[in-house]
Amino acid sequence: MATLFDLTSLGGKITSAYNTLVVSTAVLGIIAFSDLLFLERQVTEGEVVSDLKDAVLEMRREEKNLFLYADTDAFSSADEQAALSLRILQEHQTALGTILRESDPMTMVKTLKTYRSRLGQWKVTAISDRKPIQDEIRTLGHQAYLSIESLSSQERRMLETAVRESQWFLLISLFMIGLSIYIVGRQLKRVAVTPLKQLESRLKPIAEGRFNHLDTPSSDREFITFTNAFNRMLKELEVRQKRMLQSEKLASLGILASGVAHELNNPLSNISSSCQLLMEELTEADPEQLNIWLKQIDSETERGRNIVRTLLDFGSQRVFQKQRLKLLDLINETQIIIGKTLQQYSAKLSINVPDDLALEVDKQRIQQLFINLIQNALHAGGQGVHLRISAISCERSVSMIPDGAEVAGNLNCITDYNGRFIEILVADNGPGIPAEQLSNVFDPFFTTSEPGHGVGLGLFIVQEIVREHDGCLAIASRQGKGTQVIVLLPDKAPV
């Protein structure tokens, strides 16, 4: 019984509502069946009354034939019909008593018995003395007819009443069943449909990649179990995504190591040359010239330190933290990291970013964004590709996203933020992306590159970085016309 009416779970509530509906319908069905049995009994009693009335009427007809035409056959028929009426009354005394209520069926029995007795007396009485008996017989027959007519009338009224009551009961039963179904439906909607709709609306941000905690829409055990399991899955996904991002970053770091080594080779060569000149000309050179060589050593050493620091900053794993930085400085530092890769592809990189354009970002994450976009362009464009990075500060406008562009997620960053935006454009003159593949570019592990040139996580990671900065991301491309990646970041400049 506890499990049958377990109201702490969705299944228990649905089962309880279903069982209640079934029991209610069964009870109404039993009552309706009882009512049909009552109607059947009323019809049966009506047939008895009809047979009794027919017998009495036939008795009166034969009585009339007997007295008018002195028909001896009529005497026998009248007596037979009186005997039949008596038999019907005696066999169905209980049923007829229910119909008569105030009257006693035995009164009719006595009347018919007296009627038969007077008929027998009339037959043996002399013709001259039959008149008083004949009048009494007629009176008794008339009394029997009036009684049976009253009985028939009451039976018809009872049948009509029973039919009306059955009609009302049928209407009430249908109303009760309909009301029960409506109440059960409303309850099921409240305990199942409404929480499921709430769950659907709360899952939409998660479907867009925003790993928020999922609140349970109901206190039912199934919803609590589901949301707990889902939140554990979200937590695990978030942890794995962070690991995946770090792994991707370290993989990029390994690829870029040779480029950084090449960048370090230049300042080290300059330092070595200056040291050799110092050693050769230490005693003979002019002090001013010595000072120039020392400054060159110091400058090149600082240059090498900056390259190493940039590499270490990019490779380290630290907490996400925004700070206001100049965009051009970020791009220049990124160019140092990826410079060797650009040379390997004989690629040309043009940068058109105002020197005073600053934004509030996590330095490491934005550098990862530019590296991924540049690497994607290099892998897609191949040798000799031309890349352009530009940025402007602009007012909010939906037209910031070009027609036909594929948007990652939604444009809430535009609709929810009323301030200015930094629009960053990374474009290339590569082969572009076919229209049928453009809708898949933000999916993890989707790539248009040849095997061995990336695993398809570049734009997926870029999408996550843009989302972390409350921005929007879109990509526009036409086959043979190159590709443009548009990054919109809110410009939350201090007032």
Short mmCIF file of C-alpha atoms in Angstrom, two decimals:
data_model
loop_
_atom_site.label_atom_id
_atom_site.label_comp_id
_atom_site.label_asym_id
_atom_site.label_seq_id
_atom_site.Cartn_x
_atom_site.Cartn_y
_atom_site.Cartn_z
CA MET A 1 0.00 0.00 0.00
CA ALA A 2 2.91 2.33 0.76
CA THR A 3 4.34 1.82 -2.73
CA LEU A 4 0.89 1.96 -4.31
CA PHE A 5 0.28 5.50 -2.99
CA ASP A 6 3.88 6.74 -2.82
CA LEU A 7 3.42 10.50 -3.28
CA THR A 8 7.14 11.30 -2.98
CA SER A 9 7.86 10.11 -6.53
CA LEU A 10 6.48 10.93 -9.95
CA GLY A 11 5.75 7.27 -10.67
CA GLY A 12 3.86 6.93 -7.38
CA LYS A 13 1.75 10.01 -8.10
CA ILE A 14 0.90 8.81 -11.61
CA THR A 15 0.08 5.31 -10.31
CA SER A 16 -2.05 6.74 -7.48
CA ALA A 17 -3.95 9.02 -9.87
CA TYR A 18 -4.49 6.13 -12.29
CA ASN A 19 -5.68 3.78 -9.54
CA THR A 20 -8.01 6.43 -8.13
CA LEU A 21 -9.49 6.98 -11.59
CA VAL A 22 -9.91 3.24 -12.12
CA VAL A 23 -11.56 2.74 -8.71
CA SER A 24 -13.90 5.71 -9.26
CA THR A 25 -14.89 4.43 -12.69
CA ALA A 26 -15.42 0.92 -11.27
CA VAL A 27 -17.66 2.27 -8.48
CA LEU A 28 -19.73 4.28 -10.97
CA GLY A 29 -19.90 1.19 -13.21
CA ILE A 30 -21.21 -0.95 -10.33
CA ILE A 31 -23.84 1.66 -9.48
CA ALA A 32 -24.83 1.91 -13.15
CA PHE A 33 -25.11 -1.89 -13.36
CA SER A 34 -27.31 -1.92 -10.24
CA ASP A 35 -29.48 0.74 -11.83
CA LEU A 36 -29.81 -1.37 -14.98
CA LEU A 37 -30.85 -4.35 -12.85
CA PHE A 38 -33.52 -2.16 -11.21
CA LEU A 39 -34.78 -1.09 -14.63
CA GLU A 40 -34.88 -4.70 -15.73
CA ARG A 41 -36.96 -5.57 -12.65
CA GLN A 42 -39.31 -2.66 -13.40
CA VAL A 43 -39.78 -3.89 -16.97
CA THR A 44 -40.49 -7.42 -15.69
CA GLU A 45 -43.05 -6.09 -13.21
CA GLY A 46 -44.61 -4.09 -16.05
CA GLU A 47 -45.02 -7.27 -18.07
CA VAL A 48 -46.73 -8.93 -15.09
CA VAL A 49 -49.11 -5.98 -14.69
CA SER A 50 -49.81 -6.04 -18.44
CA ASP A 51 -50.63 -9.77 -18.35
CA LEU A 52 -52.87 -9.25 -15.31
CA LYS A 53 -54.68 -6.36 -16.99
CA ASP A 54 -55.21 -8.39 -20.16
CA ALA A 55 -56.65 -11.25 -18.12
CA VAL A 56 -59.07 -8.96 -16.22
CA LEU A 57 -60.19 -7.21 -19.44
CA GLU A 58 -60.77 -10.58 -21.12
CA MET A 59 -62.73 -11.65 -17.99
CA ARG A 60 -64.97 -8.58 -18.24
CA ARG A 61 -65.52 -9.15 -21.98
CA GLU A 62 -66.59 -12.76 -21.41
CA GLU A 63 -68.74 -11.55 -18.50
CA LYS A 64 -70.55 -9.14 -20.83
CA ASN A 65 -71.12 -11.91 -23.40
CA LEU A 66 -72.49 -14.15 -20.65
CA PHE A 67 -75.03 -11.66 -19.36
CA LEU A 68 -76.13 -10.26 -22.72
CA TYR A 69 -76.33 -13.46 -24.77
CA ALA A 70 -76.47 -16.17 -22.05
CA ASP A 71 -73.50 -17.81 -23.76
CA THR A 72 -72.51 -20.90 -21.75
CA ASP A 73 -69.00 -20.86 -23.31
CA ALA A 74 -68.56 -17.30 -22.05
CA PHE A 75 -69.19 -18.51 -18.52
CA SER A 76 -66.27 -20.96 -18.71
CA SER A 77 -63.97 -18.34 -20.33
CA ALA A 78 -64.82 -15.71 -17.71
CA ASP A 79 -64.07 -18.18 -14.92
CA GLU A 80 -60.79 -19.21 -16.58
CA GLN A 81 -59.65 -15.57 -16.93
CA ALA A 82 -60.59 -14.91 -13.29
CA ALA A 83 -58.58 -17.98 -12.24
CA LEU A 84 -55.63 -16.78 -14.40
CA SER A 85 -55.79 -13.34 -12.75
CA LEU A 86 -55.77 -14.97 -9.31
CA ARG A 87 -52.77 -17.10 -10.24
CA ILE A 88 -50.82 -14.07 -11.49
CA LEU A 89 -51.62 -12.14 -8.31
CA GLN A 90 -50.56 -14.99 -6.06
CA GLU A 91 -47.34 -15.80 -7.98
CA HIS A 92 -46.20 -12.16 -8.12
CA GLN A 93 -47.67 -10.94 -4.86
CA THR A 94 -44.38 -9.37 -3.62
CA ALA A 95 -43.65 -7.48 -6.87
CA LEU A 96 -47.22 -6.25 -7.19
CA GLY A 97 -47.27 -5.26 -3.54
CA THR A 98 -44.22 -3.01 -4.20
CA ILE A 99 -46.12 -1.29 -7.01
CA LEU A 100 -49.38 -0.91 -5.09
CA ARG A 101 -47.58 0.33 -1.92
CA GLU A 102 -50.64 1.63 -0.04
CA SER A 103 -53.03 -1.02 -1.42
CA ASP A 104 -52.97 -4.66 -0.42
CA PRO A 105 -52.79 -7.23 -3.27
CA MET A 106 -54.82 -9.55 -1.05
CA THR A 107 -57.80 -7.23 -1.48
CA MET A 108 -57.74 -7.90 -5.22
CA VAL A 109 -57.33 -11.62 -4.50
CA LYS A 110 -60.43 -11.59 -2.27
CA THR A 111 -62.35 -9.65 -4.90
CA LEU A 112 -61.50 -12.14 -7.63
CA LYS A 113 -62.25 -15.11 -5.39
CA THR A 114 -65.65 -13.62 -4.51
CA TYR A 115 -66.15 -12.95 -8.22
CA ARG A 116 -65.59 -16.61 -9.08
CA SER A 117 -67.81 -17.71 -6.18
CA ARG A 118 -70.68 -15.50 -7.42
CA LEU A 119 -70.20 -16.82 -10.97
CA GLY A 120 -70.64 -20.35 -9.68
CA GLN A 121 -73.66 -19.29 -7.64
CA TRP A 122 -75.15 -17.50 -10.67
CA LYS A 123 -74.94 -20.67 -12.73
CA VAL A 124 -77.00 -22.80 -10.31
CA THR A 125 -79.51 -20.08 -9.49
CA ALA A 126 -82.85 -19.96 -11.22
CA ILE A 127 -83.09 -17.53 -14.09
CA SER A 128 -85.69 -15.42 -12.32
CA ASP A 129 -83.45 -15.02 -9.26
CA ARG A 130 -80.17 -14.23 -11.07
CA LYS A 131 -80.61 -10.46 -11.26
CA PRO A 132 -79.10 -9.54 -7.79
CA ILE A 133 -76.18 -11.96 -8.28
CA GLN A 134 -75.59 -10.62 -11.73
CA ASP A 135 -75.40 -7.05 -10.43
CA GLU A 136 -72.97 -8.12 -7.73
CA ILE A 137 -70.78 -9.91 -10.29
CA ARG A 138 -70.66 -6.77 -12.41
CA THR A 139 -69.77 -4.69 -9.36
CA LEU A 140 -66.98 -7.10 -8.37
CA GLY A 141 -65.66 -7.17 -11.95
CA HIS A 142 -65.71 -3.39 -12.08
CA GLN A 143 -63.82 -3.21 -8.76
CA ALA A 144 -61.21 -5.65 -10.08
CA TYR A 145 -60.86 -3.58 -13.27
CA LEU A 146 -60.44 -0.32 -11.31
CA SER A 147 -57.83 -1.95 -9.07
CA ILE A 148 -55.85 -3.31 -12.02
CA GLU A 149 -56.14 0.05 -13.83
CA SER A 150 -54.75 1.79 -10.75
CA LEU A 151 -52.00 -0.84 -10.56
CA SER A 152 -51.12 -0.28 -14.23
CA SER A 153 -51.06 3.48 -13.78
CA GLN A 154 -48.76 3.26 -10.76
CA GLU A 155 -46.48 0.85 -12.61
CA ARG A 156 -46.15 3.26 -15.54
CA ARG A 157 -45.33 6.15 -13.20
CA MET A 158 -42.71 4.04 -11.39
CA LEU A 159 -41.14 3.03 -14.71
CA GLU A 160 -41.07 6.64 -15.93
CA THR A 161 -39.49 7.73 -12.63
CA ALA A 162 -36.88 4.97 -12.87
CA VAL A 163 -36.03 5.96 -16.47
CA ARG A 164 -35.68 9.65 -15.50
CA GLU A 165 -33.48 8.72 -12.54
CA SER A 166 -31.35 6.54 -14.81
CA GLN A 167 -30.98 9.40 -17.28
CA TRP A 168 -29.89 11.77 -14.52
CA PHE A 169 -27.57 9.16 -13.09
CA LEU A 170 -26.03 8.64 -16.53
CA LEU A 171 -25.46 12.40 -16.94
CA ILE A 172 -24.02 12.71 -13.43
CA SER A 173 -21.81 9.66 -14.00
CA LEU A 174 -20.47 11.09 -17.26
CA PHE A 175 -19.86 14.43 -15.53
CA MET A 176 -18.08 12.75 -12.62
CA ILE A 177 -15.91 10.65 -14.96
CA GLY A 178 -15.08 13.72 -17.05
CA LEU A 179 -14.32 15.74 -13.91
CA SER A 180 -12.12 12.94 -12.59
CA ILE A 181 -10.21 12.77 -15.89
CA TYR A 182 -9.82 16.57 -15.87
CA ILE A 183 -8.54 16.59 -12.27
CA VAL A 184 -6.16 13.70 -12.94
CA GLY A 185 -4.96 15.43 -16.11
CA ARG A 186 -4.37 18.69 -14.25
CA GLN A 187 -2.48 16.86 -11.53
CA LEU A 188 -0.35 15.00 -14.06
CA LYS A 189 0.36 18.28 -15.83
CA ARG A 190 1.38 19.85 -12.52
CA VAL A 191 3.61 16.98 -11.40
CA ALA A 192 5.00 15.92 -14.80
CA VAL A 193 4.43 18.25 -17.76
CA THR A 194 5.18 21.55 -15.99
CA PRO A 195 8.44 20.31 -14.37
CA LEU A 196 9.51 18.84 -17.72
CA LYS A 197 8.93 22.18 -19.45
CA GLN A 198 10.90 23.94 -16.71
CA LEU A 199 13.63 21.34 -17.14
CA GLU A 200 13.63 21.95 -20.89
CA SER A 201 14.00 25.72 -20.47
CA ARG A 202 16.81 25.24 -17.93
CA LEU A 203 18.62 22.84 -20.25
CA LYS A 204 18.73 25.33 -23.14
CA PRO A 205 21.69 27.34 -21.75
CA ILE A 206 23.51 24.06 -21.14
CA ALA A 207 22.81 22.99 -24.72
CA GLU A 208 24.45 26.26 -25.80
CA GLY A 209 27.58 25.33 -23.85
CA ARG A 210 26.97 27.29 -20.65
CA PHE A 211 27.63 24.67 -17.98
CA ASN A 212 25.35 26.08 -15.29
CA HIS A 213 24.13 24.19 -12.26
CA LEU A 214 20.74 22.59 -12.98
CA ASP A 215 18.09 23.25 -10.32
CA THR A 216 15.54 20.53 -9.73
CA PRO A 217 12.08 21.55 -11.04
CA SER A 218 10.20 19.32 -8.60
CA SER A 219 10.53 17.56 -5.26
CA ASP A 220 9.70 14.20 -6.83
CA ARG A 221 12.36 11.54 -6.39
CA GLU A 222 12.86 10.94 -10.13
CA PHE A 223 13.55 14.63 -10.85
CA ILE A 224 15.89 14.92 -7.87
CA THR A 225 17.82 11.82 -8.97
CA PHE A 226 17.99 13.07 -12.56
CA THR A 227 19.19 16.58 -11.66
CA ASN A 228 21.77 15.23 -9.20
CA ALA A 229 23.14 12.85 -11.84
CA PHE A 230 23.03 15.61 -14.47
CA ASN A 231 24.88 18.06 -12.21
CA ARG A 232 27.54 15.44 -11.54
CA MET A 233 27.86 14.97 -15.28
CA LEU A 234 28.13 18.76 -15.78
CA LYS A 235 30.84 18.93 -13.16
CA GLU A 236 32.73 16.12 -14.83
CA LEU A 237 32.29 17.73 -18.26
CA GLU A 238 33.57 21.04 -16.94
CA VAL A 239 36.63 19.37 -15.43
CA ARG A 240 37.30 17.41 -18.60
CA GLN A 241 36.82 20.48 -20.74
CA LYS A 242 39.40 22.36 -18.69
CA ARG A 243 41.77 19.42 -19.07
CA MET A 244 41.06 19.30 -22.78
CA LEU A 245 41.73 23.03 -23.17
CA GLN A 246 44.97 22.72 -21.24
CA SER A 247 46.01 19.71 -23.30
CA GLU A 248 45.23 21.58 -26.52
CA LYS A 249 47.21 24.55 -25.27
CA LEU A 250 50.20 22.37 -24.34
CA ALA A 251 49.99 20.68 -27.73
CA SER A 252 50.09 24.10 -29.36
CA LEU A 253 52.99 24.99 -27.09
CA GLY A 254 54.95 22.00 -28.34
CA ILE A 255 54.35 23.01 -31.95
CA LEU A 256 55.38 26.60 -31.20
CA ALA A 257 58.54 25.66 -29.30
CA SER A 258 60.64 25.62 -32.45
CA GLY A 259 59.37 29.07 -33.38
CA VAL A 260 60.25 30.45 -29.97
CA ALA A 261 63.68 28.84 -30.18
CA HIS A 262 64.20 30.63 -33.49
CA GLU A 263 63.07 33.92 -31.90
CA LEU A 264 65.55 33.39 -29.05
CA ASN A 265 68.37 32.64 -31.48
CA ASN A 266 68.44 36.23 -32.80
CA PRO A 267 68.96 38.02 -29.44
CA LEU A 268 71.45 35.33 -28.35
CA SER A 269 73.44 35.83 -31.56
CA ASN A 270 73.47 39.60 -30.99
CA ILE A 271 74.58 39.13 -27.38
CA SER A 272 77.35 36.78 -28.50
CA SER A 273 78.57 39.22 -31.16
CA SER A 274 78.62 42.14 -28.71
CA CYS A 275 80.51 40.06 -26.12
CA GLN A 276 83.14 39.05 -28.69
CA LEU A 277 83.64 42.69 -29.71
CA LEU A 278 83.96 43.67 -26.05
CA MET A 279 86.57 41.03 -25.42
CA GLU A 280 88.57 42.03 -28.50
CA GLU A 281 88.33 45.77 -28.05
CA LEU A 282 88.07 46.02 -24.26
CA THR A 283 91.37 47.89 -23.83
CA GLU A 284 91.46 49.76 -27.12
CA ALA A 285 87.86 50.73 -27.83
CA ASP A 286 86.42 54.10 -27.05
CA PRO A 287 84.42 54.11 -23.73
CA GLU A 288 81.40 55.40 -25.62
CA GLN A 289 81.59 52.42 -28.02
CA LEU A 290 81.94 50.04 -25.09
CA ASN A 291 78.81 51.55 -23.58
CA ILE A 292 76.91 51.01 -26.86
CA TRP A 293 77.89 47.32 -26.92
CA LEU A 294 76.86 46.89 -23.28
CA LYS A 295 73.51 48.51 -23.97
CA GLN A 296 73.02 46.14 -26.93
CA ILE A 297 73.74 43.16 -24.64
CA ASP A 298 71.28 44.46 -22.06
CA SER A 299 68.62 45.16 -24.69
CA GLU A 300 68.94 41.74 -26.34
CA THR A 301 68.93 40.03 -22.94
CA GLU A 302 65.65 41.81 -22.08
CA ARG A 303 64.26 40.81 -25.44
CA GLY A 304 65.08 37.14 -24.76
CA ARG A 305 63.60 37.37 -21.27
CA ASN A 306 60.33 38.74 -22.72
CA ILE A 307 60.14 35.90 -25.23
CA VAL A 308 60.67 33.29 -22.48
CA ARG A 309 58.17 35.05 -20.19
CA THR A 310 55.59 35.10 -22.97
CA LEU A 311 56.09 31.38 -23.53
CA LEU A 312 55.88 30.59 -19.81
CA ASP A 313 52.76 32.74 -19.37
CA PHE A 314 51.06 30.99 -22.23
CA GLY A 315 51.99 27.50 -21.04
CA SER A 316 51.11 27.97 -17.38
CA GLN A 317 47.78 26.88 -15.89
CA ARG A 318 46.24 29.56 -13.74
CA VAL A 319 42.88 30.92 -12.60
CA PHE A 320 40.82 32.87 -15.12
CA GLN A 321 41.39 36.56 -14.35
CA LYS A 322 40.53 39.60 -16.44
CA GLN A 323 42.67 42.69 -16.68
CA ARG A 324 42.63 45.71 -18.95
CA LEU A 325 45.25 45.28 -21.68
CA LYS A 326 46.10 46.87 -25.01
CA LEU A 327 44.90 44.66 -27.83
CA LEU A 328 47.85 45.49 -30.10
CA ASP A 329 50.35 44.40 -27.42
CA LEU A 330 48.51 41.09 -27.03
CA ILE A 331 48.61 40.44 -30.77
CA ASN A 332 52.30 41.36 -31.01
CA GLU A 333 53.18 38.97 -28.17
CA THR A 334 51.13 36.26 -29.86
CA GLN A 335 52.98 36.92 -33.11
CA ILE A 336 56.26 36.28 -31.28
CA ILE A 337 54.99 32.86 -30.14
CA ILE A 338 53.66 31.81 -33.55
CA GLY A 339 56.22 33.64 -35.70
CA LYS A 340 58.14 30.50 -36.74
CA THR A 341 54.92 28.77 -37.82
CA LEU A 342 54.05 31.77 -40.00
CA GLN A 343 57.47 31.50 -41.62
CA GLN A 344 57.03 27.78 -42.27
CA TYR A 345 53.83 28.53 -44.23
CA SER A 346 55.40 31.60 -45.92
CA ALA A 347 52.33 33.40 -44.61
CA LYS A 348 51.84 37.13 -44.47
CA LEU A 349 50.19 38.64 -41.38
CA SER A 350 48.76 42.16 -41.56
CA ILE A 351 47.70 43.85 -38.32
CA ASN A 352 45.42 46.87 -38.31
CA VAL A 353 44.63 47.62 -34.67
CA PRO A 354 44.60 51.11 -33.07
CA ASP A 355 47.41 51.52 -30.58
CA ASP A 356 45.08 52.89 -27.89
CA LEU A 357 42.43 50.16 -28.23
CA ALA A 358 42.24 48.32 -24.89
CA LEU A 359 39.84 45.75 -23.48
CA GLU A 360 39.28 43.77 -20.29
CA VAL A 361 40.32 40.15 -20.91
CA ASP A 362 42.24 37.19 -19.55
CA LYS A 363 45.59 37.54 -21.31
CA GLN A 364 46.39 33.86 -21.61
CA ARG A 365 42.94 32.93 -22.94
CA ILE A 366 42.90 35.69 -25.57
CA GLN A 367 46.36 34.67 -26.75
CA GLN A 368 45.03 31.11 -27.08
CA LEU A 369 42.12 32.52 -29.15
CA PHE A 370 44.44 34.28 -31.62
CA ILE A 371 46.80 31.29 -31.86
CA ASN A 372 43.90 28.92 -32.65
CA LEU A 373 42.43 31.27 -35.27
CA ILE A 374 45.81 31.81 -36.93
CA GLN A 375 46.61 28.08 -36.92
CA ASN A 376 43.19 27.29 -38.41
CA ALA A 377 43.80 29.82 -41.18
CA LEU A 378 47.27 28.41 -41.88
CA HIS A 379 46.02 24.81 -42.01
CA ALA A 380 43.12 25.75 -44.29
CA GLY A 381 44.98 28.26 -46.51
CA GLY A 382 48.28 26.42 -46.90
CA GLN A 383 51.44 27.99 -48.27
CA GLY A 384 51.45 31.71 -49.00
CA VAL A 385 48.15 32.49 -47.27
CA HIS A 386 47.54 36.11 -46.33
CA LEU A 387 46.04 36.80 -42.88
CA ARG A 388 44.56 40.04 -41.63
CA ILE A 389 43.77 40.97 -38.04
CA SER A 390 41.82 44.18 -37.49
CA ALA A 391 39.82 45.65 -34.64
CA ILE A 392 37.60 48.68 -34.05
CA SER A 393 35.44 50.06 -31.28
CA CYS A 394 31.80 50.34 -32.35
CA GLU A 395 28.26 50.87 -31.12
CA ARG A 396 25.88 47.95 -30.55
CA SER A 397 24.12 46.74 -33.70
CA VAL A 398 22.81 43.40 -34.91
CA SER A 399 24.23 44.28 -38.35
CA MET A 400 27.66 43.72 -36.84
CA ILE A 401 27.19 40.08 -37.88
CA PRO A 402 27.23 39.79 -41.72
CA ASP A 403 24.38 38.09 -43.54
CA GLY A 404 24.87 34.36 -44.00
CA ALA A 405 27.35 34.09 -41.13
CA GLU A 406 27.20 31.09 -38.81
CA VAL A 407 26.79 32.24 -35.21
CA ALA A 408 28.08 30.21 -32.26
CA GLY A 409 25.30 29.98 -29.68
CA ASN A 410 23.09 33.07 -29.78
CA LEU A 411 23.36 36.87 -29.95
CA ASN A 412 22.55 37.50 -26.29
CA CYS A 413 25.79 39.44 -25.93
CA ILE A 414 24.37 42.03 -28.35
CA THR A 415 20.82 42.09 -27.01
CA ASP A 416 21.75 42.05 -23.30
CA TYR A 417 24.56 44.61 -23.36
CA ASN A 418 23.89 48.29 -24.08
CA GLY A 419 27.46 49.61 -24.21
CA ARG A 420 30.12 49.69 -26.91
CA PHE A 421 31.81 46.64 -28.44
CA ILE A 422 35.29 45.75 -29.61
CA GLU A 423 34.92 44.06 -32.98
CA ILE A 424 37.90 41.84 -33.87
CA LEU A 425 38.15 40.48 -37.39
CA VAL A 426 40.52 37.63 -38.34
CA ALA A 427 40.36 37.04 -42.10
CA ASP A 428 42.29 35.00 -44.66
CA ASN A 429 42.29 34.58 -48.43
CA GLY A 430 42.22 30.80 -48.24
CA PRO A 431 39.87 28.38 -50.05
CA GLY A 432 36.94 29.10 -47.73
CA ILE A 433 34.42 26.66 -46.26
CA PRO A 434 31.66 24.95 -48.31
CA ALA A 435 28.15 26.15 -47.39
CA GLU A 436 27.03 22.64 -46.35
CA GLN A 437 29.88 22.42 -43.82
CA LEU A 438 29.61 25.93 -42.37
CA SER A 439 26.97 24.95 -39.79
CA ASN A 440 29.32 22.33 -38.31
CA VAL A 441 32.44 24.45 -37.80
CA PHE A 442 31.82 25.02 -34.08
CA ASP A 443 31.23 21.34 -33.33
CA PRO A 444 34.03 19.65 -31.39
CA PHE A 445 36.34 17.44 -33.49
CA PHE A 446 34.97 18.80 -36.77
CA THR A 447 37.76 19.79 -39.16
CA THR A 448 38.17 20.56 -42.86
CA SER A 449 41.94 20.09 -42.65
CA GLU A 450 43.85 17.09 -43.89
CA PRO A 451 44.66 14.29 -41.39
CA GLY A 452 47.53 15.27 -39.11
CA HIS A 453 46.68 19.00 -39.24
CA GLY A 454 44.55 19.41 -36.14
CA VAL A 455 41.80 17.47 -34.36
CA GLY A 456 38.93 19.92 -34.87
CA LEU A 457 39.00 21.63 -31.46
CA GLY A 458 40.29 25.04 -32.58
CA LEU A 459 37.01 26.87 -33.16
CA PHE A 460 35.31 24.96 -30.33
CA ILE A 461 37.93 26.31 -27.90
CA VAL A 462 37.64 29.79 -29.44
CA GLN A 463 33.89 29.60 -28.83
CA GLU A 464 34.47 28.74 -25.16
CA ILE A 465 36.96 31.60 -24.74
CA VAL A 466 34.54 34.11 -26.29
CA ARG A 467 31.73 32.83 -24.05
CA GLU A 468 33.94 33.26 -20.98
CA HIS A 469 34.36 36.93 -21.96
CA ASP A 470 30.55 37.42 -22.48
CA GLY A 471 31.07 37.95 -26.19
CA CYS A 472 29.70 36.70 -29.51
CA LEU A 473 31.41 34.67 -32.20
CA ALA A 474 30.50 34.25 -35.87
CA ILE A 475 32.17 32.94 -39.00
CA ALA A 476 31.46 33.98 -42.58
CA SER A 477 32.90 32.12 -45.52
CA ARG A 478 32.35 31.43 -49.20
CA GLN A 479 34.09 28.69 -51.07
CA GLY A 480 37.05 30.18 -52.94
CA LYS A 481 36.58 33.59 -51.27
CA GLY A 482 38.36 33.08 -47.95
CA THR A 483 37.03 33.09 -44.39
CA GLN A 484 36.25 35.79 -41.84
CA VAL A 485 35.98 35.15 -38.10
CA ILE A 486 34.15 37.92 -36.19
CA VAL A 487 34.69 38.24 -32.44
CA LEU A 488 32.54 40.77 -30.53
CA LEU A 489 33.61 41.57 -26.97
CA PRO A 490 31.86 44.06 -24.66
CA ASP A 491 33.96 47.19 -24.15
CA LYS A 492 33.60 47.67 -20.40
CA ALA A 493 35.91 50.66 -20.24
CA PRO A 494 36.04 52.44 -16.86
CA VAL A 495 34.10 55.72 -16.79
#
